[in-house]
CSV table of C-alpha atoms and ligand atoms in Angstrom, one decimal:
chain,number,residue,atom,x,y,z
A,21,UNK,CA,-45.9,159.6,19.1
A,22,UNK,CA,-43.5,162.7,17.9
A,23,UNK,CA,-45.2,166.2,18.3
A,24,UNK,CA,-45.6,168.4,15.2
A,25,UNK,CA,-43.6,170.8,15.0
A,26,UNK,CA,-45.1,173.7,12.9
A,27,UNK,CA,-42.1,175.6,11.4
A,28,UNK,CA,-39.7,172.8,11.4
A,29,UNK,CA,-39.1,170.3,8.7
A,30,UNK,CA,-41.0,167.8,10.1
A,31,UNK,CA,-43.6,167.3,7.7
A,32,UNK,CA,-41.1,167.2,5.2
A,33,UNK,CA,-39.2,164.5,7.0
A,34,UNK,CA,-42.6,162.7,8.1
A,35,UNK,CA,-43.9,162.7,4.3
A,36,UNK,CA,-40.8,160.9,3.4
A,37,UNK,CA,-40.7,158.3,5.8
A,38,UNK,CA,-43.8,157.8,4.7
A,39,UNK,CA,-43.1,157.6,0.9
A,40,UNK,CA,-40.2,154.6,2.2
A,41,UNK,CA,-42.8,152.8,4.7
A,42,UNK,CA,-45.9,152.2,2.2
A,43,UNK,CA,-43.3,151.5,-0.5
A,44,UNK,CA,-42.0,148.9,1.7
A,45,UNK,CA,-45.3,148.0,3.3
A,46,UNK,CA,-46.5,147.4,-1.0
A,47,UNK,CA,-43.8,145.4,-1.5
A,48,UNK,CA,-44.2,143.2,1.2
A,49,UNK,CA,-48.0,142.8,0.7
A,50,UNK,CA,-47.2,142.3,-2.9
A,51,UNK,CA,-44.1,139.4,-1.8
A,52,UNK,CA,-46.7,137.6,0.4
A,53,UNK,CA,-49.2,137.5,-2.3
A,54,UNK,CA,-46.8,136.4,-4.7
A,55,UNK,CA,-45.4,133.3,-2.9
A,56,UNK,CA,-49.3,132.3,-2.6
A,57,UNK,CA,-49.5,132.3,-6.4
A,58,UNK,CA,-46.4,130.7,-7.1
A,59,UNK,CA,-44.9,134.0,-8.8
A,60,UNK,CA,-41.6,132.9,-7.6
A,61,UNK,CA,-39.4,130.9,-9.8
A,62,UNK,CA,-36.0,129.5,-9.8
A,63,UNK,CA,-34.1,130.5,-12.9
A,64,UNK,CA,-31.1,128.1,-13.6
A,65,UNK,CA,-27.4,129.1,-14.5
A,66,UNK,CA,-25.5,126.4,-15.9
A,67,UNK,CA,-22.3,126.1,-14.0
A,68,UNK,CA,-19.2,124.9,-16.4
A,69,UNK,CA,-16.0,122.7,-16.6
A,70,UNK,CA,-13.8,124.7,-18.2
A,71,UNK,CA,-11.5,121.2,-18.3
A,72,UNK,CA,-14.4,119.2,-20.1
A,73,UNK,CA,-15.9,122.1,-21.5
A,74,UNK,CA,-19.3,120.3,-19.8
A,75,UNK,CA,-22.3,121.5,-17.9
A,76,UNK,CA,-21.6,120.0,-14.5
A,77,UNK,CA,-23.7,122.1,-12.7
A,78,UNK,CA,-26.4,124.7,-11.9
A,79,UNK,CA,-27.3,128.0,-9.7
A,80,UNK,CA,-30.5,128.4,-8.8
A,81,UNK,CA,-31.3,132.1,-8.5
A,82,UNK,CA,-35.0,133.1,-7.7
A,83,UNK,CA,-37.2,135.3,-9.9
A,84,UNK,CA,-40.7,137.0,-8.9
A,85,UNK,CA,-42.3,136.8,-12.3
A,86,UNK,CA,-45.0,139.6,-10.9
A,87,UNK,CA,-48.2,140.1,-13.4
A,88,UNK,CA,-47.7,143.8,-13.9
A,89,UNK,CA,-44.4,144.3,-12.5
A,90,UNK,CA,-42.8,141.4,-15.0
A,91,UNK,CA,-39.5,140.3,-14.1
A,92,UNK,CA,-38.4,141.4,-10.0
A,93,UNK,CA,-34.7,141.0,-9.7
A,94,UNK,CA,-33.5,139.5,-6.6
A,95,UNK,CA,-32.0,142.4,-5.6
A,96,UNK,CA,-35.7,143.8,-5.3
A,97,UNK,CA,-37.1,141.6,-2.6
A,98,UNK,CA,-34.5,138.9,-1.3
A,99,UNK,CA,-34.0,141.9,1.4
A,100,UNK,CA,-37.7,142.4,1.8
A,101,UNK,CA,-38.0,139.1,2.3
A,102,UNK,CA,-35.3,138.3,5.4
A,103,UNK,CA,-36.4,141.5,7.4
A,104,UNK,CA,-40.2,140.0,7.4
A,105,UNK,CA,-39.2,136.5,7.6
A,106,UNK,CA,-40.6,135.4,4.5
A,107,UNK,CA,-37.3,134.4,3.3
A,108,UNK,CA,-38.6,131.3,5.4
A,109,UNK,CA,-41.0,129.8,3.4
A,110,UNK,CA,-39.5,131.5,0.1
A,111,UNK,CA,-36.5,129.7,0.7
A,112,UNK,CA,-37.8,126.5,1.7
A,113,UNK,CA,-40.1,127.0,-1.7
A,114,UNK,CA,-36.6,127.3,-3.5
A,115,UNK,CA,-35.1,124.5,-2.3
A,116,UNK,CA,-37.6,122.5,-3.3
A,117,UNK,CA,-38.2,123.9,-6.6
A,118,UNK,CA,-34.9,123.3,-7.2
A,119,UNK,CA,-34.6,119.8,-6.2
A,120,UNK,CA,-37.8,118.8,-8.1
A,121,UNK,CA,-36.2,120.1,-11.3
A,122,UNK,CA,-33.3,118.1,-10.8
A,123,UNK,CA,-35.1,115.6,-10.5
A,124,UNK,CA,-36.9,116.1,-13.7
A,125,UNK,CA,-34.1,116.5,-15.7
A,126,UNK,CA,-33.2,113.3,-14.3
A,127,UNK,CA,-35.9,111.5,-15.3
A,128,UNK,CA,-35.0,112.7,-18.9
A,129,UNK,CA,-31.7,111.2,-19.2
A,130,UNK,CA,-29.8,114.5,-17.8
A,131,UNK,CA,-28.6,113.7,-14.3
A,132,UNK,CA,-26.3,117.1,-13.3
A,133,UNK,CA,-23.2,116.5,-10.2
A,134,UNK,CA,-24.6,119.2,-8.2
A,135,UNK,CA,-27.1,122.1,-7.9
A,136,UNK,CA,-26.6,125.0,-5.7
A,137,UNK,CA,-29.0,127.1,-3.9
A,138,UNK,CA,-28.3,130.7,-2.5
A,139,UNK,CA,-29.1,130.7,1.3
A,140,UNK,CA,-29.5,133.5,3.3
A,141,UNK,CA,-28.2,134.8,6.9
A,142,UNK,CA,-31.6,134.9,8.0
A,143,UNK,CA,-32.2,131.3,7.1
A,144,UNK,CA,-29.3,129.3,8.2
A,145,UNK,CA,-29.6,130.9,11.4
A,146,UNK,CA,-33.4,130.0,11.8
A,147,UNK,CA,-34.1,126.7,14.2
A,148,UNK,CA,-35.8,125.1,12.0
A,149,UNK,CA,-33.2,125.2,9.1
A,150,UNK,CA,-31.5,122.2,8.9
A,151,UNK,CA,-34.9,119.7,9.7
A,152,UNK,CA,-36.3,121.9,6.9
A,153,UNK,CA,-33.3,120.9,4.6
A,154,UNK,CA,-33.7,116.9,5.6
A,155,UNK,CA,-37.3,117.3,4.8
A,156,UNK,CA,-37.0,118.4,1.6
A,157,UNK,CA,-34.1,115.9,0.5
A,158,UNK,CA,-36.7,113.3,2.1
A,159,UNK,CA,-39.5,114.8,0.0
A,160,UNK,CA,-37.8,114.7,-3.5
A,161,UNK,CA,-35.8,111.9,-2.4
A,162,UNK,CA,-32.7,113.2,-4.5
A,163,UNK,CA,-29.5,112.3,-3.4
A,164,UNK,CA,-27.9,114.7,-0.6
A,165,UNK,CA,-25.1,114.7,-2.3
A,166,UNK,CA,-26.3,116.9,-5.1
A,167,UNK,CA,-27.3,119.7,-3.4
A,168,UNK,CA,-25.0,122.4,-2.6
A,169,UNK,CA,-26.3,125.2,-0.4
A,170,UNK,CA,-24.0,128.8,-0.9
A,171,UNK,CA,-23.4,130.5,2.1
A,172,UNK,CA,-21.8,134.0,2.5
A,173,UNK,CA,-19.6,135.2,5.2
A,174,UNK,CA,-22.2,137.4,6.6
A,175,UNK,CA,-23.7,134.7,9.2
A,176,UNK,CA,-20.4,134.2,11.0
A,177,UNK,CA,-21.2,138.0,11.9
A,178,UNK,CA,-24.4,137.5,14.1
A,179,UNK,CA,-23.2,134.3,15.9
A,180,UNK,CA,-20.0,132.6,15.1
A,181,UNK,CA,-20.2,129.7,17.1
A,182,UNK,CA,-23.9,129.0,16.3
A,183,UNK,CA,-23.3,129.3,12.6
A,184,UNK,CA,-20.5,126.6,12.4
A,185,UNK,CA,-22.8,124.0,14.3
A,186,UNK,CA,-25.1,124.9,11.8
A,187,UNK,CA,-22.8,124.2,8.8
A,188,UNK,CA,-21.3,121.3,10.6
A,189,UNK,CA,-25.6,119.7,11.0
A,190,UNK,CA,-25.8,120.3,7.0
A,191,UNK,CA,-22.8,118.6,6.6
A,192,UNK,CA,-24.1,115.4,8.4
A,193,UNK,CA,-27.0,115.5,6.5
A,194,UNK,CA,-24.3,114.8,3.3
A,195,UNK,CA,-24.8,118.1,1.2
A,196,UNK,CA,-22.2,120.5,-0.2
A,197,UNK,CA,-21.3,123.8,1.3
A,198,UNK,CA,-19.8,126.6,-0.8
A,199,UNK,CA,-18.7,129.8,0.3
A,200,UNK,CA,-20.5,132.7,-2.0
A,201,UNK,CA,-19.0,135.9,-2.7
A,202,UNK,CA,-15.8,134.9,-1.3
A,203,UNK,CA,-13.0,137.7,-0.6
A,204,UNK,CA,-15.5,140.4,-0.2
A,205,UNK,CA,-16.3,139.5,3.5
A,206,UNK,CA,-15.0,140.8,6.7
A,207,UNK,CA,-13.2,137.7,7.8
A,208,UNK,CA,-9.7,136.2,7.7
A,209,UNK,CA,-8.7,133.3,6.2
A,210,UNK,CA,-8.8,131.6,9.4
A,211,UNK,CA,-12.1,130.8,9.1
A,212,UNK,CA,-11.4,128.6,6.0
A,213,UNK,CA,-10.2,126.0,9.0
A,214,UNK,CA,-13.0,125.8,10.8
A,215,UNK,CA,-16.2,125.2,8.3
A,216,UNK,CA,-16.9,122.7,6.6
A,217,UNK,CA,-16.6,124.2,3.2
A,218,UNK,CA,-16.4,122.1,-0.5
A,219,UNK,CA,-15.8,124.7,-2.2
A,220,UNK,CA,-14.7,128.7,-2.8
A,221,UNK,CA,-17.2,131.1,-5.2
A,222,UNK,CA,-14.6,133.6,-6.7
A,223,UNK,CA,-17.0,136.9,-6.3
A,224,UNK,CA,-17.2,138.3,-9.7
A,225,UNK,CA,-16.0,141.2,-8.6
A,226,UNK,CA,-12.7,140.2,-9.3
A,227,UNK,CA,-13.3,138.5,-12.7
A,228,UNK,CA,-14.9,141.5,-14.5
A,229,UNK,CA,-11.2,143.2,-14.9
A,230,UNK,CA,-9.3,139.9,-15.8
A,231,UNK,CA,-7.0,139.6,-16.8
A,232,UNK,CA,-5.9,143.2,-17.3
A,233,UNK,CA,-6.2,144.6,-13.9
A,234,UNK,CA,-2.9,143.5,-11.9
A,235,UNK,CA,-4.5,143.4,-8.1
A,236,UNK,CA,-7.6,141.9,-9.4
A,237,UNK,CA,-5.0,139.3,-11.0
A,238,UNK,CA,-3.5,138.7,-7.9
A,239,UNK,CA,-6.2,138.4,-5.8
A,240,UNK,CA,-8.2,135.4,-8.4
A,241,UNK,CA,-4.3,133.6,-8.3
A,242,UNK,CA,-4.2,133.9,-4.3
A,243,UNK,CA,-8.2,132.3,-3.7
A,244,UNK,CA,-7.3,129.6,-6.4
A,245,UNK,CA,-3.9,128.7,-4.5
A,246,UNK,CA,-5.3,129.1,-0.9
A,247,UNK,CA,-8.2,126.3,-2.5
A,248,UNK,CA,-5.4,124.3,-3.2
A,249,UNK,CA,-3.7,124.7,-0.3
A,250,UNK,CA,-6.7,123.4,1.7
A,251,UNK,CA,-8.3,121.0,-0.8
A,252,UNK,CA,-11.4,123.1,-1.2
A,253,UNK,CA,-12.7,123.7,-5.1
A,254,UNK,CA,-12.9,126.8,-6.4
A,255,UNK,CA,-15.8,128.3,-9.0
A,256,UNK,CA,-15.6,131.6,-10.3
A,257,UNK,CA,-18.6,133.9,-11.0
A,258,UNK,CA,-19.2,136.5,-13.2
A,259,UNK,CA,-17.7,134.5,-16.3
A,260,UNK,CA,-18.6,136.9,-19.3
A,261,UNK,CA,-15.6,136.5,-21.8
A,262,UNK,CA,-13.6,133.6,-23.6
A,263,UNK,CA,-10.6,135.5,-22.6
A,264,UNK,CA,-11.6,135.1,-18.7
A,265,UNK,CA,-12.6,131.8,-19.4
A,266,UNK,CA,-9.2,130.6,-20.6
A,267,UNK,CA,-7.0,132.6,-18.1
A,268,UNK,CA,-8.9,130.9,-14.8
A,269,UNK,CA,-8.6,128.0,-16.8
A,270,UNK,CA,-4.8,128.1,-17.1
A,271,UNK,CA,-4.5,129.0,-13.3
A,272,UNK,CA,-5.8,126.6,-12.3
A,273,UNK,CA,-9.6,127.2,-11.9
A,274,UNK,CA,-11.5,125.1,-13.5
A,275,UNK,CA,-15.0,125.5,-13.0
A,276,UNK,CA,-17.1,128.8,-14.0
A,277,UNK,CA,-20.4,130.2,-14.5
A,278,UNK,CA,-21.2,134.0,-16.2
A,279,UNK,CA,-23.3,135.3,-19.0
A,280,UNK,CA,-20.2,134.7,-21.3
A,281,UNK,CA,-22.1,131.1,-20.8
A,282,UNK,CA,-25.5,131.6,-20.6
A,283,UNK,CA,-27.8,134.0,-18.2
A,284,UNK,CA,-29.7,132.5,-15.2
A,285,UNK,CA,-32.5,130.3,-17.8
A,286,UNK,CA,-35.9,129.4,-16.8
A,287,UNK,CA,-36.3,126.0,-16.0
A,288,UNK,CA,-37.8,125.0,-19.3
A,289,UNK,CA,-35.2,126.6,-21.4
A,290,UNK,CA,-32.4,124.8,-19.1
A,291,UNK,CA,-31.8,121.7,-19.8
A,292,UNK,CA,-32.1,122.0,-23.8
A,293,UNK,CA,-29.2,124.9,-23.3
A,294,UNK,CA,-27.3,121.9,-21.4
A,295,UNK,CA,-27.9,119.7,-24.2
A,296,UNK,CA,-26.5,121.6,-26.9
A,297,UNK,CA,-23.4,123.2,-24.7
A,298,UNK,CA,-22.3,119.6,-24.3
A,299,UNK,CA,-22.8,118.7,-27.9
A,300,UNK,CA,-20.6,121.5,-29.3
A,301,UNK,CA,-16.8,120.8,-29.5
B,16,C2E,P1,-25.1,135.5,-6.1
B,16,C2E,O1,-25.5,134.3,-5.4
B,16,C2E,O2,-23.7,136.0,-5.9
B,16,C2E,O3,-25.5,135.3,-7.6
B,16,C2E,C1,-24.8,135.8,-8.7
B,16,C2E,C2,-25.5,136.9,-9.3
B,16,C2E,O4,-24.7,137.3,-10.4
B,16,C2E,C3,-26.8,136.6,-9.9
B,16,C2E,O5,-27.7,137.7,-9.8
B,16,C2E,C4,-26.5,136.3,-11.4
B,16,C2E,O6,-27.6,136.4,-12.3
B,16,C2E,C5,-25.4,137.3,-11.6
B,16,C2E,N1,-24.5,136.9,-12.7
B,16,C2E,C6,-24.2,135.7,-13.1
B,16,C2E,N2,-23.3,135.7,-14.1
B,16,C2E,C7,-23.0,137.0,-14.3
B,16,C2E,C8,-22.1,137.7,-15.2
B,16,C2E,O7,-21.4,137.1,-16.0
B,16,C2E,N3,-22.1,139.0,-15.1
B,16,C2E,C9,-22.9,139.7,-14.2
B,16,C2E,N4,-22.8,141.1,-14.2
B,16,C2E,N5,-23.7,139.1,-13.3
B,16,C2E,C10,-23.8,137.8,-13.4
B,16,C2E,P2,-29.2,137.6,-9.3
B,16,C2E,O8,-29.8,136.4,-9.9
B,16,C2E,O9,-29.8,139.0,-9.6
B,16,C2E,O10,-29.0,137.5,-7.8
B,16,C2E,C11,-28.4,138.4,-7.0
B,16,C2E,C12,-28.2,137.9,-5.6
B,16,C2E,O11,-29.4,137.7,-5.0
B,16,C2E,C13,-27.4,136.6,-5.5
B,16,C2E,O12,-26.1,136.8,-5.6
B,16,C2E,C14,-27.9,136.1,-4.1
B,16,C2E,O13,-27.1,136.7,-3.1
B,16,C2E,C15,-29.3,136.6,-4.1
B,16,C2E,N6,-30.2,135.5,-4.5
B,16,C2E,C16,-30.6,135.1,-5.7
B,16,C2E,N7,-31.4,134.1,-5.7
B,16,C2E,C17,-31.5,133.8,-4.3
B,16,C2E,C18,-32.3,132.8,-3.6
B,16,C2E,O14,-32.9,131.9,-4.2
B,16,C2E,N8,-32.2,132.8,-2.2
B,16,C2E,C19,-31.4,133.7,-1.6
B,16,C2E,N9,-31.3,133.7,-0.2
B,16,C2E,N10,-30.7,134.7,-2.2
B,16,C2E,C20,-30.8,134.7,-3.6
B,17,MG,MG1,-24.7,132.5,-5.2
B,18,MG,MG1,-21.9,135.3,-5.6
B,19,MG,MG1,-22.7,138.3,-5.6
C-alpha cells in the first residue's frame, strides 16, 4: 500500500483515482445487472444496394436501454465490457439476438442475404469463440451463411497467427467475415492475403468529406479498387448524403449503410422501415 504523503499532492491524486475507480466499478455493477435484465438490445441498421436501391442487409449494433440512464451508447460500456470479460456473454447474448430476429423477419415473408454482428478483440481471441458461434447457428438453426461477423484489425495485434486460425475455424463453420473500420488500422495490405475476408467496411471516416475532400477521395477509390483487385466486397459506412450515395455508387461501391438511410432501428421498427425502403422507386 502507498504511504501518505502529508504535503504532497497525494490526496489530490488518490481522490481522483478514486473518482475513475467507483465510476468504473458503477458501471460495471450496473453492466452486470443489466445483461441479467435483458437491458441490452440489438438495434438494426439496414445495410443498402445502392445498385437495386434494396435493403439487403443489416448491422446489428447493441444498445443498453438502462431504466434511469435511458439510451447507453456503445461507446459507454463495449470497453467496460472487454476489460471485465463480460463482452463474453454480452456478445454471445448479441449473436443470438440477432439471429433470432432474422429469423423472425423470416417467418414474416422478409428473409434478408446477411446480418452482421460487431465482434470484439476480446472475443475472437477467447477459446471458446468459435464452439460458441456453432452453438448458436445450431440453436436458431439459421443458415450460416447469413451471418456475417465484423472484425477490426486490432486482433492481428495481440496474436497474429492465433487470430487467423481463428478466422480460418469461422470460416469452416460457413459464415461471412468483414473487415470493420478498414484503413484506420496499423496493418499493410498484406494482410488482405492471408484472412479469409468477404468483404471490406469503408470506415466512415473517409465518407464524411466525400466527395469534396481530395485524399479522402483517393483513399475510398484505392479500398474500392484493392476489393476488386482481390475479389473481396466492399460496404461503406457512415452513408449520410444522396450526394455520397451516388458518388460510391459511380465508383464502384455498391453497397452502403449511414443515417442518410436510416439510424440503427429497434428491432420492432426494422423490418416495417425495410418494407417501405423497398417499395419506394
Ligand atoms: P462500428 O461497428 O464501426 O459501427 C458503426 C457506428 O457508426 C455505429 O455506432 C453506428 O450507429 C454509427 N453510424 C452509422 N451510420 C452513421 C452515419 O451515417 N453517421 C455517423 N456519424 N455514424 C453512423 P454505434 O452503434 O454507437 O457503435 C459504435 C461502435 O461500438 C461500433 O462501431 C462497434 O465498434 C461497437 N459496437 C456496437 N455494437 C457492438 C456489439 O454488438 N458488439 C461489439 N463487440 N461492438 C459493438
Ligand atoms: Mg461494425
Ligand atoms: Mg465501422
Ligand atoms: Mg467505426
Amino acid at each position: 500500500e502507498a504511504k501518505k504523503l502529508p504535503h504532497s499532492g497525494y490526496a489530490f491524486h488518490s481522490s481522483e483515482l478514486t473518482t475513475t475507480t467507483s465510476e468504473y466499478f458503477f458501471y460495471e455493477k450496473a453492466l452486470r445487472q443489466g445483461i441479467e435484465n435483458k437491458e441490452l438490445i440489438t438495434y438494426f441498421q439496414p445495410q443498402i444496394c445502392l445498385k437495386a436501391n434494396r435493403v439487403i442487409g443489416a448491422e446489428a449494433l447493441v444498445r443498453w436501454l438502462h431504466p434511469e440512464m435511458g439510451v447507453v451508447p456503445p461507446s459507454k460500456f463495449i470497453g467496460i465490457s472487454e476489460s471485465t470479460g463480460l463482452i463474453i456473454p454480452l456478445g454471445r447474448e448479441i449473436l443470438a439476438q440477432a439471429c433470432r430476429h432474422w429469423q423472425a423477419w423470416q417467418k414474416q415473408g422478409f428473409e434478408l442475404e446477411r446480418i452482421s454482428v460487431n465482434v470484439s478483440t476480446i472475443q475472437l481471441m477467447h477459446q471458446d469463440f468459435v464452439s460458441s458461434v456453432a452453438e448458436v447457428l445450431a440453436e436458431t438453426g439459421i443458415n450460416p451463411a447469413v451471418l456475417e461477423l465484423e472484425v477490426t484489425e486490432s486482433f492481428l495485434l495481440q496474436n497474429e497467427q492465433q487470430g487467423i486460425e481463428v478466422l480460418y475455424a469461422l470460416k469452416e463453420l460457413g459464415v461471412a467475415l468483414s473487415m470493420d473500420d478498414f484503413g484506420t488500422g496499423f496493418s499493410s495490405l498484406s494482410y488482405l492475403k492471408k484472412l479469409p475476408l468477404d468483404q471490406l467496411k469503408i470506415d466512415q471516416s473517409f465518407v464524411q468529406s466525400l466527395p469534396d475532400d481530395a485524399e479522402d477521395l483517393a483513399i475510398v477509390e484505392a479500398i474500392i479498387a484493392v476489393g476488386k483487385a482481390v475479389g473481396v466486397e466492399v460496404i461503406a459506412e457512415g452513408v449520410e448524403t444522396e450526394l455520397q450515395a451516388k458518388f460510391l455508387h459511380d465508383k464502384g461501391c455498391l453497397l452502403a449503410q449511414g443515417f442518410g438511410f436510416s439510424r440503427p432501428l429497434p428491432p420492432e421498427e426494422f423490418l416495417g422501415w425495410c418494407r417501405s425502403f423497398n417499395q419506394m422507386d
